[in-house]
Amino acid sequence: MYPIHEDIILTPEQQKLVLDYVREVDFHLPGASAEDFTEVIPRARYGGWDFMSEDLESYLVGLKCTKPGFEDQNTFIRMSYGQLMGQPDAERLPVNDPVLASDDMRMQRWRDTPTGPSRTGVDAYATTDGSVPGVDLDLRMIHDTLSDILDFDRRGLTSEDVGYFDLQVDWGVMLAGRYPRLKHFEKEGRLNADQVASLKEFERRCGEAQEVLDHHELPKLDRVWEPERRRHQAHHS
C-alpha cells in the first residue's frame, strides 16, 4: 500500500466547493451554524495515508469559524479527492464530527479555556497567594498522568495498543521535569502545606503502582535519581 494523493493547495473555486459542501451537510460547531464558516485553510491535508482509519481518498480540510466569540475555534471537514476536484460523481465519505483542533493538543486538558490558557506570557502562572508559579499545574499533571497509566492497565491494554507510546512520552516528561522540579521546591521549603500533601499523595500512589509500572516497562520514581549510564567515562565525572 502506498499514498495515492498528496496535499493540495485549494484554488478559490475549490474553497467555494468546500463551503458549499459545509452548508449542504449543515456542518457546524455547537453554538454556531454552517454559515459561520466563511474561511477555508488553503492547504487540504491528505489524510488517507497518514491515518489508518481513513479512506485512501480522504482529505482533511481546515475551516475557520468567524462567529463573534468563536474566532479562535478551528476545525476540519473530511472530503474526498473527487469532491475537491469537482467531479460530479465523486465519492462522498462519512461526515466527521466538528472537533476543535485544540482538542488534540496534549496540554489541552489542563487549560482553562477551549482554545488554550487564558493567561500567557511571563505572568501565565502567577499566583495570588505568593506560592511558586506553576506548582499547582505540575501537581495536576503528575497525578493525571499516573491515573492515565492505571486506567490503561485496568482496561487490559498492552504495549501493542494505541496509546502506549503517549503514556511513555507523558510519563517520561513527568519524571524528567515536573517531578524533580517539585522535589526541588519541597527541599527549599517553598511548597505550601496543601502542595506538600499532594506531592506526598502522588508518591504514595506511585508506590502502590510499582507492579503496574513494571508490567508496562515504565520507570518508577527511584529511577529519577539514578545517574544516566553513558558511553564515555568522562560523562560520569
PDB file of C-alpha atoms in Angstrom:
ATOM      1  CA  MET A   1       0.000   0.000   0.000  1.00  0.00           C
ATOM      2  CA  TYR A   2       1.223   3.496  -0.775  1.00  0.00           C
ATOM      3  CA  PRO A   3      -0.204   7.042  -0.797  1.00  0.00           C
ATOM      4  CA  ILE A   4      -2.230   7.756  -3.908  1.00  0.00           C
ATOM      5  CA  HIS A   5      -2.505  11.525  -3.368  1.00  0.00           C
ATOM      6  CA  GLU A   6      -0.674  14.371  -1.639  1.00  0.00           C
ATOM      7  CA  ASP A   7      -1.586  17.681  -0.010  1.00  0.00           C
ATOM      8  CA  ILE A   8      -3.422  20.130  -2.260  1.00  0.00           C
ATOM      9  CA  ILE A   9      -3.365  23.934  -2.303  1.00  0.00           C
ATOM     10  CA  LEU A  10      -7.008  24.758  -2.925  1.00  0.00           C
ATOM     11  CA  THR A  11      -7.914  27.369  -5.508  1.00  0.00           C
ATOM     12  CA  PRO A  12     -10.636  29.935  -4.705  1.00  0.00           C
ATOM     13  CA  GLU A  13     -13.043  27.801  -6.756  1.00  0.00           C
ATOM     14  CA  GLN A  14     -12.185  24.697  -4.733  1.00  0.00           C
ATOM     15  CA  GLN A  15     -12.547  26.617  -1.471  1.00  0.00           C
ATOM     16  CA  LYS A  16     -16.056  27.600  -2.582  1.00  0.00           C
ATOM     17  CA  LEU A  17     -16.803  23.910  -3.234  1.00  0.00           C
ATOM     18  CA  VAL A  18     -15.788  23.198   0.355  1.00  0.00           C
ATOM     19  CA  LEU A  19     -18.016  25.929   1.792  1.00  0.00           C
ATOM     20  CA  ASP A  20     -20.932  24.782  -0.365  1.00  0.00           C
ATOM     21  CA  TYR A  21     -20.495  21.251   0.986  1.00  0.00           C
ATOM     22  CA  VAL A  22     -20.264  22.557   4.567  1.00  0.00           C
ATOM     23  CA  ARG A  23     -23.658  24.212   4.130  1.00  0.00           C
ATOM     24  CA  GLU A  24     -25.158  21.236   2.313  1.00  0.00           C
ATOM     25  CA  VAL A  25     -24.428  18.846   5.191  1.00  0.00           C
ATOM     26  CA  ASP A  26     -25.029  21.527   7.868  1.00  0.00           C
ATOM     27  CA  PHE A  27     -21.536  21.110   9.306  1.00  0.00           C
ATOM     28  CA  HIS A  28     -21.159  23.412  12.314  1.00  0.00           C
ATOM     29  CA  LEU A  29     -19.673  23.827  15.760  1.00  0.00           C
ATOM     30  CA  PRO A  30     -22.009  23.659  18.775  1.00  0.00           C
ATOM     31  CA  GLY A  31     -23.448  27.138  19.238  1.00  0.00           C
ATOM     32  CA  ALA A  32     -22.670  28.199  15.680  1.00  0.00           C
ATOM     33  CA  SER A  33     -24.059  27.476  12.208  1.00  0.00           C
ATOM     34  CA  ALA A  34     -22.687  26.257   8.892  1.00  0.00           C
ATOM     35  CA  GLU A  35     -22.892  29.833   7.594  1.00  0.00           C
ATOM     36  CA  ASP A  36     -20.387  30.893  10.260  1.00  0.00           C
ATOM     37  CA  PHE A  37     -17.646  29.065   8.353  1.00  0.00           C
ATOM     38  CA  THR A  38     -16.521  31.632   5.818  1.00  0.00           C
ATOM     39  CA  GLU A  39     -12.809  30.870   5.561  1.00  0.00           C
ATOM     40  CA  VAL A  40     -11.124  27.697   4.312  1.00  0.00           C
ATOM     41  CA  ILE A  41      -7.481  26.869   5.055  1.00  0.00           C
ATOM     42  CA  PRO A  42      -5.951  26.730   1.538  1.00  0.00           C
ATOM     43  CA  ARG A  43      -3.833  23.623   2.164  1.00  0.00           C
ATOM     44  CA  ALA A  44      -6.006  20.498   2.189  1.00  0.00           C
ATOM     45  CA  ARG A  45      -4.205  17.759   4.105  1.00  0.00           C
ATOM     46  CA  TYR A  46      -4.170  14.293   2.612  1.00  0.00           C
ATOM     47  CA  GLY A  47      -5.276  12.063   5.482  1.00  0.00           C
ATOM     48  CA  GLY A  48      -5.819   8.834   3.596  1.00  0.00           C
ATOM     49  CA  TRP A  49      -2.236   7.752   4.155  1.00  0.00           C
ATOM     50  CA  ASP A  50      -1.419   9.375   7.495  1.00  0.00           C
ATOM     51  CA  PHE A  51      -4.259   7.764   9.447  1.00  0.00           C
ATOM     52  CA  MET A  52      -5.007   4.046   9.290  1.00  0.00           C
ATOM     53  CA  SER A  53      -8.712   4.610   9.950  1.00  0.00           C
ATOM     54  CA  GLU A  54      -9.111   6.971   6.993  1.00  0.00           C
ATOM     55  CA  ASP A  55     -10.239   6.080   3.487  1.00  0.00           C
ATOM     56  CA  LEU A  56      -7.401   6.348   0.961  1.00  0.00           C
ATOM     57  CA  GLU A  57      -9.363   9.097  -0.826  1.00  0.00           C
ATOM     58  CA  SER A  58      -9.741  11.162   2.354  1.00  0.00           C
ATOM     59  CA  TYR A  59      -8.673  14.786   2.705  1.00  0.00           C
ATOM     60  CA  LEU A  60      -8.942  16.910   5.847  1.00  0.00           C
ATOM     61  CA  VAL A  61      -9.857  20.500   5.033  1.00  0.00           C
ATOM     62  CA  GLY A  62      -9.341  23.148   7.714  1.00  0.00           C
ATOM     63  CA  LEU A  63     -12.107  25.632   8.497  1.00  0.00           C
ATOM     64  CA  LYS A  64     -12.174  28.857  10.496  1.00  0.00           C
ATOM     65  CA  CYS A  65     -15.313  29.939  12.310  1.00  0.00           C
ATOM     66  CA  THR A  66     -15.972  33.681  12.131  1.00  0.00           C
ATOM     67  CA  LYS A  67     -18.906  33.938  14.531  1.00  0.00           C
ATOM     68  CA  PRO A  68     -18.100  36.502  17.260  1.00  0.00           C
ATOM     69  CA  GLY A  69     -16.581  34.655  20.197  1.00  0.00           C
ATOM     70  CA  PHE A  70     -15.641  31.655  18.030  1.00  0.00           C
ATOM     71  CA  GLU A  71     -12.780  33.220  16.094  1.00  0.00           C
ATOM     72  CA  ASP A  72     -10.134  31.001  17.713  1.00  0.00           C
ATOM     73  CA  GLN A  73     -12.062  27.766  17.221  1.00  0.00           C
ATOM     74  CA  ASN A  74     -10.685  25.944  14.188  1.00  0.00           C
ATOM     75  CA  THR A  75     -11.847  22.568  12.917  1.00  0.00           C
ATOM     76  CA  PHE A  76     -11.802  20.466   9.746  1.00  0.00           C
ATOM     77  CA  ILE A  77     -14.176  18.580   7.484  1.00  0.00           C
ATOM     78  CA  ARG A  78     -13.483  15.303   5.679  1.00  0.00           C
ATOM     79  CA  MET A  79     -13.885  15.325   1.905  1.00  0.00           C
ATOM     80  CA  SER A  80     -12.761  13.016  -0.875  1.00  0.00           C
ATOM     81  CA  TYR A  81     -10.250  13.801  -3.584  1.00  0.00           C
ATOM     82  CA  GLY A  82     -13.008  13.662  -6.177  1.00  0.00           C
ATOM     83  CA  GLN A  83     -15.092  16.228  -4.320  1.00  0.00           C
ATOM     84  CA  LEU A  84     -12.191  18.661  -4.162  1.00  0.00           C
ATOM     85  CA  MET A  85     -11.585  18.137  -7.874  1.00  0.00           C
ATOM     86  CA  GLY A  86     -15.227  18.970  -8.594  1.00  0.00           C
ATOM     87  CA  GLN A  87     -16.049  15.573 -10.082  1.00  0.00           C
ATOM     88  CA  PRO A  88     -19.854  15.251 -10.408  1.00  0.00           C
ATOM     89  CA  ASP A  89     -19.873  11.559  -9.382  1.00  0.00           C
ATOM     90  CA  ALA A  90     -17.271  11.982  -6.620  1.00  0.00           C
ATOM     91  CA  GLU A  91     -17.270   9.608  -3.680  1.00  0.00           C
ATOM     92  CA  ARG A  92     -18.761  11.081  -0.515  1.00  0.00           C
ATOM     93  CA  LEU A  93     -17.114   9.966   2.692  1.00  0.00           C
ATOM     94  CA  PRO A  94     -18.839   9.913   6.107  1.00  0.00           C
ATOM     95  CA  VAL A  95     -19.045  13.402   7.586  1.00  0.00           C
ATOM     96  CA  ASN A  96     -16.854  13.712  10.680  1.00  0.00           C
ATOM     97  CA  ASP A  97     -17.822  15.397  13.927  1.00  0.00           C
ATOM     98  CA  PRO A  98     -16.681  19.046  14.086  1.00  0.00           C
ATOM     99  CA  VAL A  99     -13.932  18.611  16.656  1.00  0.00           C
ATOM    100  CA  LEU A 100     -11.687  21.503  17.620  1.00  0.00           C
ATOM    101  CA  ALA A 101      -8.091  21.333  16.504  1.00  0.00           C
ATOM    102  CA  SER A 102      -7.095  22.225  20.073  1.00  0.00           C
ATOM    103  CA  ASP A 103      -8.759  19.036  21.362  1.00  0.00           C
ATOM    104  CA  ASP A 104      -5.792  17.042  20.057  1.00  0.00           C
ATOM    105  CA  MET A 105      -3.181  19.145  21.846  1.00  0.00           C
ATOM    106  CA  ARG A 106      -1.521  17.188  24.649  1.00  0.00           C
ATOM    107  CA  MET A 107      -1.766  20.031  27.166  1.00  0.00           C
ATOM    108  CA  GLN A 108      -5.351  20.956  26.361  1.00  0.00           C
ATOM    109  CA  ARG A 109      -6.986  19.126  29.268  1.00  0.00           C
ATOM    110  CA  TRP A 110      -5.011  21.279  31.693  1.00  0.00           C
ATOM    111  CA  ARG A 111      -6.002  24.559  30.029  1.00  0.00           C
ATOM    112  CA  ASP A 112      -8.784  26.728  31.405  1.00  0.00           C
ATOM    113  CA  THR A 113     -10.440  27.583  28.062  1.00  0.00           C
ATOM    114  CA  PRO A 114     -11.220  25.514  24.929  1.00  0.00           C
ATOM    115  CA  THR A 115      -8.629  27.405  22.900  1.00  0.00           C
ATOM    116  CA  GLY A 116      -5.725  27.448  25.340  1.00  0.00           C
ATOM    117  CA  PRO A 117      -4.699  29.228  28.535  1.00  0.00           C
ATOM    118  CA  SER A 118      -6.498  32.467  29.325  1.00  0.00           C
ATOM    119  CA  ARG A 119      -3.226  33.987  30.512  1.00  0.00           C
ATOM    120  CA  THR A 120       0.045  33.864  28.596  1.00  0.00           C
ATOM    121  CA  GLY A 121       3.483  35.422  28.853  1.00  0.00           C
ATOM    122  CA  VAL A 122       5.609  35.930  31.952  1.00  0.00           C
ATOM    123  CA  ASP A 123       2.562  36.079  34.236  1.00  0.00           C
ATOM    124  CA  ALA A 124       0.850  32.996  32.801  1.00  0.00           C
ATOM    125  CA  TYR A 125       1.286  31.009  36.025  1.00  0.00           C
ATOM    126  CA  ALA A 126       1.365  33.871  38.527  1.00  0.00           C
ATOM    127  CA  THR A 127      -0.372  33.109  41.829  1.00  0.00           C
ATOM    128  CA  THR A 128      -2.293  35.309  44.238  1.00  0.00           C
ATOM    129  CA  ASP A 129      -1.067  33.592  47.414  1.00  0.00           C
ATOM    130  CA  GLY A 130       2.651  34.023  46.764  1.00  0.00           C
ATOM    131  CA  SER A 131       3.262  30.321  46.059  1.00  0.00           C
ATOM    132  CA  VAL A 132       5.666  29.163  43.365  1.00  0.00           C
ATOM    133  CA  PRO A 133       4.163  29.743  39.885  1.00  0.00           C
ATOM    134  CA  GLY A 134       3.243  26.548  38.050  1.00  0.00           C
ATOM    135  CA  VAL A 135       3.402  24.178  41.021  1.00  0.00           C
ATOM    136  CA  ASP A 136      -0.341  23.543  41.132  1.00  0.00           C
ATOM    137  CA  LEU A 137      -0.293  22.730  37.414  1.00  0.00           C
ATOM    138  CA  ASP A 138       2.690  20.415  37.913  1.00  0.00           C
ATOM    139  CA  LEU A 139       0.801  18.536  40.615  1.00  0.00           C
ATOM    140  CA  ARG A 140      -2.306  18.140  38.470  1.00  0.00           C
ATOM    141  CA  MET A 141      -0.214  16.856  35.584  1.00  0.00           C
ATOM    142  CA  ILE A 142       1.707  14.210  37.526  1.00  0.00           C
ATOM    143  CA  HIS A 143      -1.448  12.928  39.226  1.00  0.00           C
ATOM    144  CA  ASP A 144      -3.426  12.838  35.973  1.00  0.00           C
ATOM    145  CA  THR A 145      -0.650  11.082  34.071  1.00  0.00           C
ATOM    146  CA  LEU A 146      -0.372   8.400  36.748  1.00  0.00           C
ATOM    147  CA  SER A 147      -4.153   7.992  36.557  1.00  0.00           C
ATOM    148  CA  ASP A 148      -3.818   7.527  32.779  1.00  0.00           C
ATOM    149  CA  ILE A 149      -1.378   4.664  33.366  1.00  0.00           C
ATOM    150  CA  LEU A 150      -3.635   2.990  35.918  1.00  0.00           C
ATOM    151  CA  ASP A 151      -6.642   3.337  33.613  1.00  0.00           C
ATOM    152  CA  PHE A 152      -4.631   1.912  30.706  1.00  0.00           C
ATOM    153  CA  ASP A 153      -3.776  -1.090  32.867  1.00  0.00           C
ATOM    154  CA  ARG A 154      -7.346  -1.558  34.149  1.00  0.00           C
ATOM    155  CA  ARG A 155      -8.583  -1.778  30.566  1.00  0.00           C
ATOM    156  CA  GLY A 156      -6.183  -4.644  29.928  1.00  0.00           C
ATOM    157  CA  LEU A 157      -4.215  -2.747  27.283  1.00  0.00           C
ATOM    158  CA  THR A 158      -0.595  -3.524  26.425  1.00  0.00           C
ATOM    159  CA  SER A 159       2.379  -2.043  24.596  1.00  0.00           C
ATOM    160  CA  GLU A 160       0.786  -3.251  21.351  1.00  0.00           C
ATOM    161  CA  ASP A 161      -2.246  -0.998  21.813  1.00  0.00           C
ATOM    162  CA  VAL A 162      -2.858   2.571  20.706  1.00  0.00           C
ATOM    163  CA  GLY A 163      -1.984   4.985  23.487  1.00  0.00           C
ATOM    164  CA  TYR A 164       1.035   3.187  24.909  1.00  0.00           C
ATOM    165  CA  PHE A 165       3.542   5.452  23.173  1.00  0.00           C
ATOM    166  CA  ASP A 166       1.708   8.507  24.521  1.00  0.00           C
ATOM    167  CA  LEU A 167       1.959   7.079  28.034  1.00  0.00           C
ATOM    168  CA  GLN A 168       5.700   6.561  27.636  1.00  0.00           C
ATOM    169  CA  VAL A 169       6.201  10.133  26.455  1.00  0.00           C
ATOM    170  CA  ASP A 170       3.935  11.713  29.063  1.00  0.00           C
ATOM    171  CA  TRP A 171       5.327   9.707  31.974  1.00  0.00           C
ATOM    172  CA  GLY A 172       8.885  10.406  30.864  1.00  0.00           C
ATOM    173  CA  VAL A 173       8.177  14.136  30.775  1.00  0.00           C
ATOM    174  CA  MET A 174       6.674  13.998  34.271  1.00  0.00           C
ATOM    175  CA  LEU A 175       9.639  12.148  35.767  1.00  0.00           C
ATOM    176  CA  ALA A 176      12.293  14.077  33.860  1.00  0.00           C
ATOM    177  CA  GLY A 177      10.933  17.546  34.559  1.00  0.00           C
ATOM    178  CA  ARG A 178       7.792  18.088  36.602  1.00  0.00           C
ATOM    179  CA  TYR A 179       8.548  15.734  39.488  1.00  0.00           C
ATOM    180  CA  PRO A 180      12.200  16.804  40.063  1.00  0.00           C
ATOM    181  CA  ARG A 181      11.050  20.433  39.959  1.00  0.00           C
ATOM    182  CA  LEU A 182       8.502  19.740  42.682  1.00  0.00           C
ATOM    183  CA  LYS A 183      11.070  17.898  44.805  1.00  0.00           C
ATOM    184  CA  HIS A 184      13.439  20.846  44.470  1.00  0.00           C
ATOM    185  CA  PHE A 185      10.858  23.309  45.760  1.00  0.00           C
ATOM    186  CA  GLU A 186       9.875  20.894  48.515  1.00  0.00           C
ATOM    187  CA  LYS A 187      13.506  20.712  49.650  1.00  0.00           C
ATOM    188  CA  GLU A 188      13.733  24.511  49.553  1.00  0.00           C
ATOM    189  CA  GLY A 189      10.606  24.781  51.719  1.00  0.00           C
ATOM    190  CA  ARG A 190       8.725  26.685  49.043  1.00  0.00           C
ATOM    191  CA  LEU A 191       5.639  24.475  48.782  1.00  0.00           C
ATOM    192  CA  ASN A 192       2.611  25.259  50.912  1.00  0.00           C
ATOM    193  CA  ALA A 193       1.001  22.609  53.111  1.00  0.00           C
ATOM    194  CA  ASP A 194      -1.590  21.558  50.517  1.00  0.00           C
ATOM    195  CA  GLN A 195       1.072  21.226  47.831  1.00  0.00           C
ATOM    196  CA  VAL A 196       3.309  19.114  50.057  1.00  0.00           C
ATOM    197  CA  ALA A 197       0.342  16.872  50.881  1.00  0.00           C
ATOM    198  CA  SER A 198      -0.483  16.464  47.188  1.00  0.00           C
ATOM    199  CA  LEU A 199       3.122  15.587  46.357  1.00  0.00           C
ATOM    200  CA  LYS A 200       3.247  13.005  49.161  1.00  0.00           C
ATOM    201  CA  GLU A 201      -0.029  11.523  47.927  1.00  0.00           C
ATOM    202  CA  PHE A 202       1.449  11.201  44.436  1.00  0.00           C
ATOM    203  CA  GLU A 203       4.459   9.369  45.838  1.00  0.00           C
ATOM    204  CA  ARG A 204       2.178   7.078  47.828  1.00  0.00           C
ATOM    205  CA  ARG A 205       0.164   6.270  44.704  1.00  0.00           C
ATOM    206  CA  CYS A 206       3.357   5.562  42.775  1.00  0.00           C
ATOM    207  CA  GLY A 207       4.453   3.168  45.500  1.00  0.00           C
ATOM    208  CA  GLU A 208       1.187   1.263  45.178  1.00  0.00           C
ATOM    209  CA  ALA A 209       1.513   1.259  41.381  1.00  0.00           C
ATOM    210  CA  GLN A 210       5.016  -0.228  41.182  1.00  0.00           C
ATOM    211  CA  GLU A 211       3.749  -3.555  39.867  1.00  0.00           C
ATOM    212  CA  VAL A 212       1.745  -1.782  37.161  1.00  0.00           C
ATOM    213  CA  LEU A 213       4.725   0.360  36.169  1.00  0.00           C
ATOM    214  CA  ASP A 214       6.950  -2.712  35.959  1.00  0.00           C
ATOM    215  CA  HIS A 215       4.354  -4.580  33.917  1.00  0.00           C
ATOM    216  CA  HIS A 216       4.239  -1.800  31.315  1.00  0.00           C
ATOM    217  CA  GLU A 217       8.009  -1.207  31.435  1.00  0.00           C
ATOM    218  CA  LEU A 218       7.601   2.342  32.718  1.00  0.00           C
ATOM    219  CA  PRO A 219      10.172   3.840  35.120  1.00  0.00           C
ATOM    220  CA  LYS A 220       9.491   4.132  38.842  1.00  0.00           C
ATOM    221  CA  LEU A 221      10.250   7.202  40.938  1.00  0.00           C
ATOM    222  CA  ASP A 222      13.609   5.958  42.172  1.00  0.00           C
ATOM    223  CA  ARG A 223      14.809   5.889  38.554  1.00  0.00           C
ATOM    224  CA  VAL A 224      14.769   9.704  38.592  1.00  0.00           C
ATOM    225  CA  TRP A 225      17.747   9.820  40.939  1.00  0.00           C
ATOM    226  CA  GLU A 226      19.740   7.064  39.233  1.00  0.00           C
ATOM    227  CA  PRO A 227      22.637   8.518  37.181  1.00  0.00           C
ATOM    228  CA  GLU A 228      22.331   8.012  33.453  1.00  0.00           C
ATOM    229  CA  ARG A 229      24.750   5.431  32.093  1.00  0.00           C
ATOM    230  CA  ARG A 230      26.713   6.927  29.221  1.00  0.00           C
ATOM    231  CA  ARG A 231      29.269   5.558  26.844  1.00  0.00           C
ATOM    232  CA  HIS A 232      32.302   7.618  27.866  1.00  0.00           C
ATOM    233  CA  GLN A 233      33.648   7.604  31.404  1.00  0.00           C
ATOM    234  CA  ALA A 234      34.242  11.358  31.241  1.00  0.00           C
ATOM    235  CA  HIS A 235      30.480  11.859  31.193  1.00  0.00           C
ATOM    236  CA  HIS A 236      30.229  10.373  34.686  1.00  0.00           C
ATOM    237  CA  SER A 237      32.748  12.676  36.351  1.00  0.00           C
TER     238      SER A 237
END
